[in-house]
PDB file of C-alpha atoms in Angstrom:
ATOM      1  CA  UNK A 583       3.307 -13.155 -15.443  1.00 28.00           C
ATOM      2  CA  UNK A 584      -0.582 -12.895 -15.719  1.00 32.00           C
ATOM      3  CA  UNK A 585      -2.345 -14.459 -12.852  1.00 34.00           C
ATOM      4  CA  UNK A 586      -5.658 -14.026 -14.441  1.00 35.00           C
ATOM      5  CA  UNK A 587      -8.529 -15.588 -11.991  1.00 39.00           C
ATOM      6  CA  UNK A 588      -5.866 -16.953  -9.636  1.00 40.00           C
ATOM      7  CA  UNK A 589      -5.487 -20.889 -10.181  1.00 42.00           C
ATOM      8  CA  UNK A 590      -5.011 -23.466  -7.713  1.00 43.00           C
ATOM      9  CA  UNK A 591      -1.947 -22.727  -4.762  1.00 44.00           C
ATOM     10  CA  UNK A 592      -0.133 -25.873  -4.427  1.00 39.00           C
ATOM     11  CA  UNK A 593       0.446 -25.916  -1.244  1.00 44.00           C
ATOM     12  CA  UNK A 594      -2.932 -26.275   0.123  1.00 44.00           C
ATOM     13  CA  UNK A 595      -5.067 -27.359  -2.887  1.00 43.00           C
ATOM     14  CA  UNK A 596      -7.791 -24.324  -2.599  1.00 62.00           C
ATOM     15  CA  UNK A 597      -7.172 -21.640  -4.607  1.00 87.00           C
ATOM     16  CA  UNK A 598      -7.116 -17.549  -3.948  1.00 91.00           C
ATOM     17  CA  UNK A 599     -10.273 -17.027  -5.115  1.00 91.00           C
ATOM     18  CA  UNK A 600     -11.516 -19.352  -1.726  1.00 92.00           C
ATOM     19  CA  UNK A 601      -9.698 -18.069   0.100  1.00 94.00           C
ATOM     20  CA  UNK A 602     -11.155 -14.389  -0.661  1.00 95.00           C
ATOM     21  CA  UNK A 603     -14.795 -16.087  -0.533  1.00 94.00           C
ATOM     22  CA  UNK A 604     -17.257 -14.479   1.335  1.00 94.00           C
ATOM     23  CA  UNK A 605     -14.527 -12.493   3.139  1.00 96.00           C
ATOM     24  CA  UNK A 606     -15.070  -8.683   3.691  1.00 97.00           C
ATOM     25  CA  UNK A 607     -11.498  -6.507   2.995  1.00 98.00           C
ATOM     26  CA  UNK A 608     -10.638  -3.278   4.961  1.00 98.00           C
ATOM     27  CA  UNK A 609      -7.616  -1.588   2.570  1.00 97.00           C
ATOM     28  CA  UNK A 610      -6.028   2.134   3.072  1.00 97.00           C
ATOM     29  CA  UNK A 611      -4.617   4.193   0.220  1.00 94.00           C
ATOM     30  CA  UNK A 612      -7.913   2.466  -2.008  1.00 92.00           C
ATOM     31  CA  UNK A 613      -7.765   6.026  -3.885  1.00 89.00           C
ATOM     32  CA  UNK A 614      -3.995   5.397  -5.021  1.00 91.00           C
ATOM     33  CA  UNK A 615      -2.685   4.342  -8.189  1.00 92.00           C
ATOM     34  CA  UNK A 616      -1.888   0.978  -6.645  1.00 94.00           C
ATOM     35  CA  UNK A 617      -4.781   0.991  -4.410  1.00 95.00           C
ATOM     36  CA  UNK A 618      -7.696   1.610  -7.162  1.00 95.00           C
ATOM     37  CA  UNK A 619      -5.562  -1.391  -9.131  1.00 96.00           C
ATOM     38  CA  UNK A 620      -6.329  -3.231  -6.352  1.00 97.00           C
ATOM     39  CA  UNK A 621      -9.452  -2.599  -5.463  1.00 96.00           C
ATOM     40  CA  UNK A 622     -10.280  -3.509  -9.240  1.00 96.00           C
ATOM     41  CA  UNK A 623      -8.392  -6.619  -9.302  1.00 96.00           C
ATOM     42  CA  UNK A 624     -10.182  -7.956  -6.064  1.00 96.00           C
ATOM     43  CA  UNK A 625     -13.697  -7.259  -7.551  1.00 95.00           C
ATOM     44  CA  UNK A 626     -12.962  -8.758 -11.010  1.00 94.00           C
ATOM     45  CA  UNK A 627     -11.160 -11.897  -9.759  1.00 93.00           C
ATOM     46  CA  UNK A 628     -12.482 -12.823  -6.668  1.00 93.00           C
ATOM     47  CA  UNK A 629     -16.132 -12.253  -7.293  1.00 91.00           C
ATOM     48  CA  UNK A 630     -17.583 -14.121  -3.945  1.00 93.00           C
ATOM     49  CA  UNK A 631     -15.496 -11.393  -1.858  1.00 96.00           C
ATOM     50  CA  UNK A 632     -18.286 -10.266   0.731  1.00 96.00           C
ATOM     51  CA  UNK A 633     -17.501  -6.114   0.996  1.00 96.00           C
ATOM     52  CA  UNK A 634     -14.529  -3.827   0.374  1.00 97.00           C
ATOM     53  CA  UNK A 635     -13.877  -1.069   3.281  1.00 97.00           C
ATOM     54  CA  UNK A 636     -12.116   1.530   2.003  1.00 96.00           C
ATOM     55  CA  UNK A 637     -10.764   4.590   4.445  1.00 95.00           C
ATOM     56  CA  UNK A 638     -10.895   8.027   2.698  1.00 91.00           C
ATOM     57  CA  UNK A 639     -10.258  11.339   3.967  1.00 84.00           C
ATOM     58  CA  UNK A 640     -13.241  13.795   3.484  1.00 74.00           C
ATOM     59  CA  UNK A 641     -12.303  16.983   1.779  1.00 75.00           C
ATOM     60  CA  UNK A 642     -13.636  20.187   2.309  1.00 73.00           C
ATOM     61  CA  UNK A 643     -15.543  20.028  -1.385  1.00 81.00           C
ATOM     62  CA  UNK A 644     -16.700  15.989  -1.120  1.00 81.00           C
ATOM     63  CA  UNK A 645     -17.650  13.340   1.334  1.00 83.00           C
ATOM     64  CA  UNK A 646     -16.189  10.111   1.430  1.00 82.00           C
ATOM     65  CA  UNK A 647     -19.055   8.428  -0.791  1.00 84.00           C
ATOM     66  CA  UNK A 648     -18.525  11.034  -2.730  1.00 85.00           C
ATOM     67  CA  UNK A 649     -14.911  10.623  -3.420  1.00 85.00           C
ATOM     68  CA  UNK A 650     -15.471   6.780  -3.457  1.00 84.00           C
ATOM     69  CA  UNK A 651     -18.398   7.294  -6.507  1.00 84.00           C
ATOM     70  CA  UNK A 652     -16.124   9.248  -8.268  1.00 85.00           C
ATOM     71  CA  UNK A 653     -12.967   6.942  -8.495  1.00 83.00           C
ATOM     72  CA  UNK A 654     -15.261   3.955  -9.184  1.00 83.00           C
ATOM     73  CA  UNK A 655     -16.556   5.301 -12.588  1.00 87.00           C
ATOM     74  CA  UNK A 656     -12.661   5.571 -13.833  1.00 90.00           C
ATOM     75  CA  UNK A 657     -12.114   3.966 -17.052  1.00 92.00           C
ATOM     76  CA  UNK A 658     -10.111   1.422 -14.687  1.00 94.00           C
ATOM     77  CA  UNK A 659     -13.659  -0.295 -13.158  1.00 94.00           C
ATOM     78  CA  UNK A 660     -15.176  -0.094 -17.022  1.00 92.00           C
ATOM     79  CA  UNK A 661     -14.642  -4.198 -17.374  1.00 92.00           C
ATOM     80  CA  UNK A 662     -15.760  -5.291 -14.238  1.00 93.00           C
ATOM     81  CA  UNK A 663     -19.096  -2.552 -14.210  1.00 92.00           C
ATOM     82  CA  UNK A 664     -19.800  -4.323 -17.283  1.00 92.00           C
ATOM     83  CA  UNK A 665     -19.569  -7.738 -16.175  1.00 92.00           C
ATOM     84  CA  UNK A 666     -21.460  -7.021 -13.131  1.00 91.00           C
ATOM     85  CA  UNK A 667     -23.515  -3.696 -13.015  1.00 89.00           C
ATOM     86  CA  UNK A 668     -24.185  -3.831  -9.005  1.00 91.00           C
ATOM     87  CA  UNK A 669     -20.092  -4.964  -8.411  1.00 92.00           C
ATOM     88  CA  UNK A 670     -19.392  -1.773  -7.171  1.00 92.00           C
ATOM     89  CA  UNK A 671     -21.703  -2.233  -4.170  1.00 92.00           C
ATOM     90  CA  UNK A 672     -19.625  -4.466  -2.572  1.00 95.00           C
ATOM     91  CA  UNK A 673     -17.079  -0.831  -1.994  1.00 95.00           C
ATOM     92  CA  UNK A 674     -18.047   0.888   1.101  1.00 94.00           C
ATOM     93  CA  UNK A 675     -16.495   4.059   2.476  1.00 93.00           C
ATOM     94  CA  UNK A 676     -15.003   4.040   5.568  1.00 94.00           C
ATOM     95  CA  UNK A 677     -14.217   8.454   6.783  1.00 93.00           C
ATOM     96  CA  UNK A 678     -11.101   8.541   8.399  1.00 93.00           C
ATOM     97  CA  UNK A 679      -7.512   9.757   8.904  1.00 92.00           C
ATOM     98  CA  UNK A 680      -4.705   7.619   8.874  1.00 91.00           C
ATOM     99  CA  UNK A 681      -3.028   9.605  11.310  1.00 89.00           C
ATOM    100  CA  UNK A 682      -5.656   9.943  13.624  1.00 93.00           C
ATOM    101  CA  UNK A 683      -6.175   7.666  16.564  1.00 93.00           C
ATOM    102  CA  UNK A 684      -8.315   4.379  15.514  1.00 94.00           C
ATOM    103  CA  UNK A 685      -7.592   5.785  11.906  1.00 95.00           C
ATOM    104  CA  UNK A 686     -10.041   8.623  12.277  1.00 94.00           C
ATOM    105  CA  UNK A 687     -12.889   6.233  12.477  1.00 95.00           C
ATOM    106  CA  UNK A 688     -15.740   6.864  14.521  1.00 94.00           C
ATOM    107  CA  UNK A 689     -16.702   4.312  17.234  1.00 95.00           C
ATOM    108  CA  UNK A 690     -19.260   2.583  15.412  1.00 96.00           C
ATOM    109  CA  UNK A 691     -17.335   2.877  11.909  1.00 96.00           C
ATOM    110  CA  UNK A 692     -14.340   1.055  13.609  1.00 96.00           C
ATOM    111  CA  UNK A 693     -16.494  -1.362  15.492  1.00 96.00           C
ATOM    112  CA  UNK A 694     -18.327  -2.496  12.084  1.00 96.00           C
ATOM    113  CA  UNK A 695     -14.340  -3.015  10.795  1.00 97.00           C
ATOM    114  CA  UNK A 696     -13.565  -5.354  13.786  1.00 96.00           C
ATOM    115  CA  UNK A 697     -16.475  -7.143  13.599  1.00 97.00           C
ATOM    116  CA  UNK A 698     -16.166  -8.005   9.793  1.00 96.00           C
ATOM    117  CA  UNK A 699     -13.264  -7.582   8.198  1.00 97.00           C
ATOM    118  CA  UNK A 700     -11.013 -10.701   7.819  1.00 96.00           C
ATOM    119  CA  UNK A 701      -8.299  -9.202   5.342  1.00 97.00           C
ATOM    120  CA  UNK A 702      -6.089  -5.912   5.358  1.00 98.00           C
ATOM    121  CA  UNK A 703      -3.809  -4.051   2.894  1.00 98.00           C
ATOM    122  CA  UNK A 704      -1.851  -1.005   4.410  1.00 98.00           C
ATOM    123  CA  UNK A 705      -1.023   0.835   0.826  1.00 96.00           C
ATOM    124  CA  UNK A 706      -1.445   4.498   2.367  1.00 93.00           C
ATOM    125  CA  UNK A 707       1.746   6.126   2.587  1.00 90.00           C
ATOM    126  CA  UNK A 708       3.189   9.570   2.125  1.00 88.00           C
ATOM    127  CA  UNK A 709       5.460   9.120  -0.622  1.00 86.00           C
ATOM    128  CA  UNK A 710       7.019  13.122  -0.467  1.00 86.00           C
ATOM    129  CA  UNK A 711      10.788  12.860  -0.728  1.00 86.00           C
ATOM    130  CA  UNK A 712      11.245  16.209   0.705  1.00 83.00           C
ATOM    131  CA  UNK A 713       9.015  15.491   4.490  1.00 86.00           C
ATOM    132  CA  UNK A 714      10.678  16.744   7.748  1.00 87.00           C
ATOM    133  CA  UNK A 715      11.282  12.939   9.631  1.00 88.00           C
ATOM    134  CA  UNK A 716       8.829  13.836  11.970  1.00 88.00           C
ATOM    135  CA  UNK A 717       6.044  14.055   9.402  1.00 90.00           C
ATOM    136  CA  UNK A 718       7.419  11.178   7.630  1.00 91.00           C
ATOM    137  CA  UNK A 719       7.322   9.177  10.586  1.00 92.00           C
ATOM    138  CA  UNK A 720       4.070  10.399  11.571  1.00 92.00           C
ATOM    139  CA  UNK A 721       2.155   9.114   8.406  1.00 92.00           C
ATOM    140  CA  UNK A 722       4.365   5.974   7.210  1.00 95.00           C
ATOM    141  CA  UNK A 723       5.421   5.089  10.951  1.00 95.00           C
ATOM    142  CA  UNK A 724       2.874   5.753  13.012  1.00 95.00           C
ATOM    143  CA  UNK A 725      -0.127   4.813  11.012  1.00 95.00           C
ATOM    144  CA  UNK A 726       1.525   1.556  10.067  1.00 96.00           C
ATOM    145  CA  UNK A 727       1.188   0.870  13.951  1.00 96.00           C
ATOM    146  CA  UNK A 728      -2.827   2.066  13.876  1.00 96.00           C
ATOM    147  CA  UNK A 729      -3.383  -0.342  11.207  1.00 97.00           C
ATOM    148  CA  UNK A 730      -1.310  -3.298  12.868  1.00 97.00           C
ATOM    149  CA  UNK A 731      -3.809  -2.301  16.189  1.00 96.00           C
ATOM    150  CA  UNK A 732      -6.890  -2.286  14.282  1.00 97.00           C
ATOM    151  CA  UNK A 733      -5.337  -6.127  12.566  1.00 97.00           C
ATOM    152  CA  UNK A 734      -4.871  -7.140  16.298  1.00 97.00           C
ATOM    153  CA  UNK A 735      -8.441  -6.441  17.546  1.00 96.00           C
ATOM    154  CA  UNK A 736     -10.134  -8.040  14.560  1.00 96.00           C
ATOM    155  CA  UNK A 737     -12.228 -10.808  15.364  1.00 92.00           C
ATOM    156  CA  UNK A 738     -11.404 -13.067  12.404  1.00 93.00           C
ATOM    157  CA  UNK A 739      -8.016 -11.483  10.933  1.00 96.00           C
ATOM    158  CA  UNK A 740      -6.829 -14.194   7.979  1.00 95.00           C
ATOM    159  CA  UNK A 741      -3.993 -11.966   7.041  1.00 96.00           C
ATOM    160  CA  UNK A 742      -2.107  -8.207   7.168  1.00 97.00           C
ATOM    161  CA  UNK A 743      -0.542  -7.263   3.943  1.00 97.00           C
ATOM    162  CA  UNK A 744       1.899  -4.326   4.338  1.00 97.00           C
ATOM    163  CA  UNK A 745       2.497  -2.584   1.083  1.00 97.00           C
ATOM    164  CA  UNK A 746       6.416  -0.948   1.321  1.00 96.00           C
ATOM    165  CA  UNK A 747       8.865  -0.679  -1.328  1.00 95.00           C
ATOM    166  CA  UNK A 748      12.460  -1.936  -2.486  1.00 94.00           C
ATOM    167  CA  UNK A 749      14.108   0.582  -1.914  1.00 93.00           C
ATOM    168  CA  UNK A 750      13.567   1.090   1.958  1.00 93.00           C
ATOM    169  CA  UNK A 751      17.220  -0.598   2.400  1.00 93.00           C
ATOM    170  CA  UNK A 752      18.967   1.743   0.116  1.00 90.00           C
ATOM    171  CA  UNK A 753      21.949   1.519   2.245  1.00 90.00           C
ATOM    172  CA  UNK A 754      22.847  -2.033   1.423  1.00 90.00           C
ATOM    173  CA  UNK A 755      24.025  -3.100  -1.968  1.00 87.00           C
ATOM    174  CA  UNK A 756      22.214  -6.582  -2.186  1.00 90.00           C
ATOM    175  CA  UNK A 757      18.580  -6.682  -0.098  1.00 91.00           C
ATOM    176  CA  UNK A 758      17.479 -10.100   0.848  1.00 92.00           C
ATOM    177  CA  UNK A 759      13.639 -11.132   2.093  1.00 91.00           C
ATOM    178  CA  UNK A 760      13.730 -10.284   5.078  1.00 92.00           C
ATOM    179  CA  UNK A 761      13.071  -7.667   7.483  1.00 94.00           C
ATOM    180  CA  UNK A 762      16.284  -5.855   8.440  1.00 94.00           C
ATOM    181  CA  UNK A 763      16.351  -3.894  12.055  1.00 93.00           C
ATOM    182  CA  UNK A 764      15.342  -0.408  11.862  1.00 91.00           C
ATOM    183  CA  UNK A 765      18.222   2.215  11.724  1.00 88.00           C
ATOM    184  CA  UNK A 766      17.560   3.499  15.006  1.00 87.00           C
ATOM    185  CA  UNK A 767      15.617   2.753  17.853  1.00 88.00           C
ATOM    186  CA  UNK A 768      12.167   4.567  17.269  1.00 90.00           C
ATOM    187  CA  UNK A 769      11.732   5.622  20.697  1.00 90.00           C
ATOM    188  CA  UNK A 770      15.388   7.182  20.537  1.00 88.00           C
ATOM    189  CA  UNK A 771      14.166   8.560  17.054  1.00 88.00           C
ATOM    190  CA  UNK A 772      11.505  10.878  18.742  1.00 88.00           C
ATOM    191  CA  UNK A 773      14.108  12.056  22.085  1.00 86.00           C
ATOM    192  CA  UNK A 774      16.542  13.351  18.903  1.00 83.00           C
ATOM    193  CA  UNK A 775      13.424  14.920  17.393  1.00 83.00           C
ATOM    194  CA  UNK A 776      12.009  16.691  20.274  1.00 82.00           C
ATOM    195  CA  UNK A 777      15.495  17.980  21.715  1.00 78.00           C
ATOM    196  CA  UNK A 778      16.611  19.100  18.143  1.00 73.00           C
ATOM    197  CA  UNK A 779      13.384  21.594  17.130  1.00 64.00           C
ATOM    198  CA  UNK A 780      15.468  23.280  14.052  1.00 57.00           C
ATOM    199  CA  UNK A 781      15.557  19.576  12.818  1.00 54.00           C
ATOM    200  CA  UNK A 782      19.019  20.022  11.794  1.00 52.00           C
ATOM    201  CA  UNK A 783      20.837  17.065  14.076  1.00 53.00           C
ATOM    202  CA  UNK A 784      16.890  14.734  13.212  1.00 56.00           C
ATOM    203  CA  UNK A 785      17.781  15.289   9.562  1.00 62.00           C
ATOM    204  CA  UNK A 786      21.396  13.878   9.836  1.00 71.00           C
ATOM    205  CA  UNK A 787      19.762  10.709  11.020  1.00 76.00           C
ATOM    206  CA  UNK A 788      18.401   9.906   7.616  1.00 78.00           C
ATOM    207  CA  UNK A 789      21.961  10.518   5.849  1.00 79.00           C
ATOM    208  CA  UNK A 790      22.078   6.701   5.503  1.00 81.00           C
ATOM    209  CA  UNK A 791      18.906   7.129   3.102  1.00 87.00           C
ATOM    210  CA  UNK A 792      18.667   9.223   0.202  1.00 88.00           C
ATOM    211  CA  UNK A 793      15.149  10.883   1.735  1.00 90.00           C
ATOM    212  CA  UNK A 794      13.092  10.585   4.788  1.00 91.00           C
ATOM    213  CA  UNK A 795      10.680   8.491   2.630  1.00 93.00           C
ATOM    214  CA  UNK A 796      12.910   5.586   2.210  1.00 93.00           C
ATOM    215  CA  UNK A 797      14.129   5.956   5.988  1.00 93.00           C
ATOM    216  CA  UNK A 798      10.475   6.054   7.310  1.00 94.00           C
ATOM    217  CA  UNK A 799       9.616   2.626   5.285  1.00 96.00           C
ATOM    218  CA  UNK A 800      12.662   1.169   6.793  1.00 95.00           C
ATOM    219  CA  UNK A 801      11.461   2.001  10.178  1.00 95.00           C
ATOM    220  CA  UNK A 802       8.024   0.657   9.283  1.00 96.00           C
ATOM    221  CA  UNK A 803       9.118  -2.422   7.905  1.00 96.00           C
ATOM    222  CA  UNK A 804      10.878  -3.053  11.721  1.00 96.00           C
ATOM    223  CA  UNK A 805       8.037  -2.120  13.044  1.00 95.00           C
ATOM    224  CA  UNK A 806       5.547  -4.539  11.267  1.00 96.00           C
ATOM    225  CA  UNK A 807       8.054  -7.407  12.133  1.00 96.00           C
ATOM    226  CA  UNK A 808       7.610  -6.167  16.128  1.00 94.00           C
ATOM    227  CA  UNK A 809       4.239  -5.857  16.400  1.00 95.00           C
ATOM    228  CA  UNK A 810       2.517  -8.484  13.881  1.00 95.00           C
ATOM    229  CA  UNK A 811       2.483 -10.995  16.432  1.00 93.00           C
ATOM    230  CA  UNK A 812      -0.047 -13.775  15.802  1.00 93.00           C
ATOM    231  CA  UNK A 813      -1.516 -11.944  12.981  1.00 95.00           C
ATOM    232  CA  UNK A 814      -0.305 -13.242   9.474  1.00 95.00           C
ATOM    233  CA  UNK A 815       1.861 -10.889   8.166  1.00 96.00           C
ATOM    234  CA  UNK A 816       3.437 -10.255   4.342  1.00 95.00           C
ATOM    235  CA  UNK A 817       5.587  -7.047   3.197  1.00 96.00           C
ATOM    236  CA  UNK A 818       5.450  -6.437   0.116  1.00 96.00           C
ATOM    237  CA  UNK A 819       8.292  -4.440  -1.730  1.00 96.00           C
ATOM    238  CA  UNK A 820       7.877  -2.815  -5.366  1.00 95.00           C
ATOM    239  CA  UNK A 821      10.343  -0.917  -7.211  1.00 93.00           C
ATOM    240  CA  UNK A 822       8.964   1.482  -9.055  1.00 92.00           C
ATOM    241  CA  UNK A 823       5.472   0.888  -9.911  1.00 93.00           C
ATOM    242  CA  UNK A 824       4.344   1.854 -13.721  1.00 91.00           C
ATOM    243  CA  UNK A 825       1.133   1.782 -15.350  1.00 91.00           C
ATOM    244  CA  UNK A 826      -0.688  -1.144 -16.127  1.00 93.00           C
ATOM    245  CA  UNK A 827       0.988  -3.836 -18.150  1.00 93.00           C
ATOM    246  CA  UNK A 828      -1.442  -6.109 -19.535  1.00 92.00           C
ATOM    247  CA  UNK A 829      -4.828  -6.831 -16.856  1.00 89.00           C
ATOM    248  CA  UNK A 830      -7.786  -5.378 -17.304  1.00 93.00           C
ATOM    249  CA  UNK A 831      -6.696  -1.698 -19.385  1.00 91.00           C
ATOM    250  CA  UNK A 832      -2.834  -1.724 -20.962  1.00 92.00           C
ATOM    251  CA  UNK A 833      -1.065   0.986 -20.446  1.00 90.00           C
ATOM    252  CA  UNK A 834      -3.785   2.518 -17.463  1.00 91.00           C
ATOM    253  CA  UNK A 835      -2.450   5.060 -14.945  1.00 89.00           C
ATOM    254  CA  UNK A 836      -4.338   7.918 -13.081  1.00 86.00           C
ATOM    255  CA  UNK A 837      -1.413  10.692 -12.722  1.00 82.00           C
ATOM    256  CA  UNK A 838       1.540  11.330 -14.283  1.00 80.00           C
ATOM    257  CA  UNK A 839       4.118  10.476 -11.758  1.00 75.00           C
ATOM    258  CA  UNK A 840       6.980   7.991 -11.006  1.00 74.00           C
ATOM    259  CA  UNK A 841       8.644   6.658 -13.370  1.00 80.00           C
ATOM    260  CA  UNK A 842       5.889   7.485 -16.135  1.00 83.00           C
ATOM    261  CA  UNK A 843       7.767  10.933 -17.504  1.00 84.00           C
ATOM    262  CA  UNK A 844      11.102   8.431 -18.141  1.00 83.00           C
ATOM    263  CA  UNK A 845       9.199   5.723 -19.995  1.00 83.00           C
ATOM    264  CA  UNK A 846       7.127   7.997 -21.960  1.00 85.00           C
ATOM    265  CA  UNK A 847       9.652  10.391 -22.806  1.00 87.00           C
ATOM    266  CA  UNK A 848      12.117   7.348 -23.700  1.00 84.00           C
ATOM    267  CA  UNK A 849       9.329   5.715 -26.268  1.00 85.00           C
ATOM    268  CA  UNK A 850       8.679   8.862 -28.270  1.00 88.00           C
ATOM    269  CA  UNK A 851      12.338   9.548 -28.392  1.00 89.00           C
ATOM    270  CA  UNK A 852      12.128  13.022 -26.039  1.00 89.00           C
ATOM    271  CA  UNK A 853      14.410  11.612 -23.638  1.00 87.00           C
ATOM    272  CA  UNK A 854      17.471  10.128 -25.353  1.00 86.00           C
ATOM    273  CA  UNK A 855      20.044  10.399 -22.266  1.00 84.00           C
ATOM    274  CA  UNK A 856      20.148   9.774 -18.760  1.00 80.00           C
ATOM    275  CA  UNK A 857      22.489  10.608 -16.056  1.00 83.00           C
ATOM    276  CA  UNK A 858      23.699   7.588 -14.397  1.00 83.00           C
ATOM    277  CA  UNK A 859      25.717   4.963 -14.280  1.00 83.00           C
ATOM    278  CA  UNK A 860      26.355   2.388 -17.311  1.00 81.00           C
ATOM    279  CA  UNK A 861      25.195  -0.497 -15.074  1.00 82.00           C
ATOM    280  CA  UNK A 862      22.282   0.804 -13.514  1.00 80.00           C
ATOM    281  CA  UNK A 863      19.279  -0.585 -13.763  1.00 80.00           C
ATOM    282  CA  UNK A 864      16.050   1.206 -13.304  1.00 81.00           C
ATOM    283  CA  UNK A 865      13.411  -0.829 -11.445  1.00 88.00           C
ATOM    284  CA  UNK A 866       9.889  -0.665 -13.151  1.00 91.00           C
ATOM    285  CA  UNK A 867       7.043  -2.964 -11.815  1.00 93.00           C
ATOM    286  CA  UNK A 868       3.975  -2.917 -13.738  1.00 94.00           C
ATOM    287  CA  UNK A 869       0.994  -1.643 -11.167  1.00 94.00           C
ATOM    288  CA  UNK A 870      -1.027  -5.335 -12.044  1.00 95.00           C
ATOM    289  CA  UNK A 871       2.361  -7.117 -11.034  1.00 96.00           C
ATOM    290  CA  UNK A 872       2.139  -5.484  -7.513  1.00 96.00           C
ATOM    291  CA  UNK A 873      -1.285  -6.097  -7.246  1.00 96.00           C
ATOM    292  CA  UNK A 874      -1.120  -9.383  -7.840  1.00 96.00           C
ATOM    293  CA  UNK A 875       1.450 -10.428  -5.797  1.00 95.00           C
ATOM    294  CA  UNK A 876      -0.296  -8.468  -3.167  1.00 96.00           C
ATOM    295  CA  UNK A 877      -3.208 -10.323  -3.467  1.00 96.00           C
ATOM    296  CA  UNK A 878      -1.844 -14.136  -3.944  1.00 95.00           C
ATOM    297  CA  UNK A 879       0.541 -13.133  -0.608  1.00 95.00           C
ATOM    298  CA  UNK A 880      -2.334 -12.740   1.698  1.00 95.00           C
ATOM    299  CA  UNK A 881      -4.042 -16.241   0.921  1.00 92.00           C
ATOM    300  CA  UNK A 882      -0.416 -17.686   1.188  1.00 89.00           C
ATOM    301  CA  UNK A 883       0.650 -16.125   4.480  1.00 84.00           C
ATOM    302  CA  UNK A 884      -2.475 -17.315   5.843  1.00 64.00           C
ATOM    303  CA  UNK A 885      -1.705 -20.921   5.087  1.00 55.00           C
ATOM    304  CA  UNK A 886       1.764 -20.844   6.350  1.00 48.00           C
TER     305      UNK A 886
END
């Protein structure tokens, strides 16, 4: 599937690209793999899009412009620099913390957000297997809640698009679309926590998940489907997300990580054996895929 420019949505008769018109975007984890493909996407295909906020972290060596200019020169932007040499303006850097309260922003940063921003993607996430719960839950729980806040005060929120993955219901065999309930109660979550500080009873409340990743996700999921309220909400769920299939670079990644190792060492014939089962099936999703289906689900939550 290649949803080039976006054509028409059926259901209303406008297409994505309107619905992204002079709209302004505020999207964490826009320095990820899947966030820069986003990010790229939205300024290539949806060309009347008003601005792009995008939260970064300073470091202790670079700003948040700074870390911002850098990404945008990638290879990944080449395309759409050439098609438009003042594109990249529309990107603005937003310093913050995802784990902070009002996501690290300062007042006036996180005013400016409520005032204009119309559209959000939540793709920041901690994706360590290995986290204590508490940490897990801190990043991939609690900030999901920050960013559901910020959706809420938003003056002219069109839609919330939560980026998770498939594999956040590990313990079920066959996952439908929907949101399932949480595998505990979160507030009963953090009493287990605090009264176990060696973590070793906390930990045993993940042994339905293979990792504290998958559990937090879970937990976050439940927690977008609580809190969303009147805002339009979509989850989105990818597998394992690979480099780029086909739109704008083939075969573009930024790190090798994921599933990348597997594919690559399969093609050149490194890796000839894996240890599994015969009817397994390992879940690759092209990172334009996501993207894409990121991007259509917003204009089509809104119109539901």
């Amino acid at each position: 599937m290649n949803l080039g420019t976006f054509g028409n949505m059926a259901d209303n008769g406008g297409s994505v690209c309107d619905f992204y018109a002079n709209s302004s975007i505020f999207i964490t984890g826009g320095t990820g793999f899947l966030g820069k493909v986003l990010i790229e996407k939205l300024l290539r295909s949806c060309r009347k899009i008003d601005k792009i906020y995008v939260l970064l972290r300073g470091t202790t060596n670079k700003t948040a412009q700074e870390r911002l200019e850098d990404f945008s020169h990638e290879v990944l932007f080449e395309k759409v620099r050439q098609d438009d040499p003042n594109i990249m303006k529309k990107l603005i850097p937003v310093n913050g913390d995802l784990t902070l309260p009002n996501l690290g922003m300062n007042n006036e940063d996180y005013s400016l957000i409520v005032k204009n921003v119309s559209i959000v993607f939540h793709a920041a996430a901690s994706i360590r297997f290995n986290l204590k719960i508490k940490e897990a839950l801190h990043c991939n729980v609690e900030g999901t809640k920050k960013v559901i806040e910020l959706c809420h005060k938003a003056r002219c929120i069109k839609a919330f698009v939560h980026i998770s993955t498939a594999y956040s219901n590990t313990d079920k065999t066959f996952v439908k679309e929907e949101v399932y309930p949480a595998p505990e109660n979160l507030d009963k979550i953090y009493e287990i926590i605090r009264q176990n500080e060696d973590d070793t009873e906390a930990d045993d409340l993940t042994s339905s998940r293979p990792n504290t990743y998958t559990y937090a996700k879970a937990v976050a999921e439940y927690e977008v489907l609580r809190n969303h309220g009147s805002v339009p909400t979509a989850i989105i769920r990818p597998s394992i997300v690979t480099p780029i299939w086909r739109d704008p670079t083939p075969g573009w990644l930024d790190k090798w990580s994921g599933g990348t190792p597997i594919i690559f060492g399969l093609c050149k014939g490194l890796l000839r054996c894996l240890d599994t089962q015969p009817f397994n099936v390992i879940d690759f999703i092209p990172a334009d895929i996501a993207v894409n289906l990121s991007i259509v689900a917003a204009a089509k939550c809104h119109v539901e």
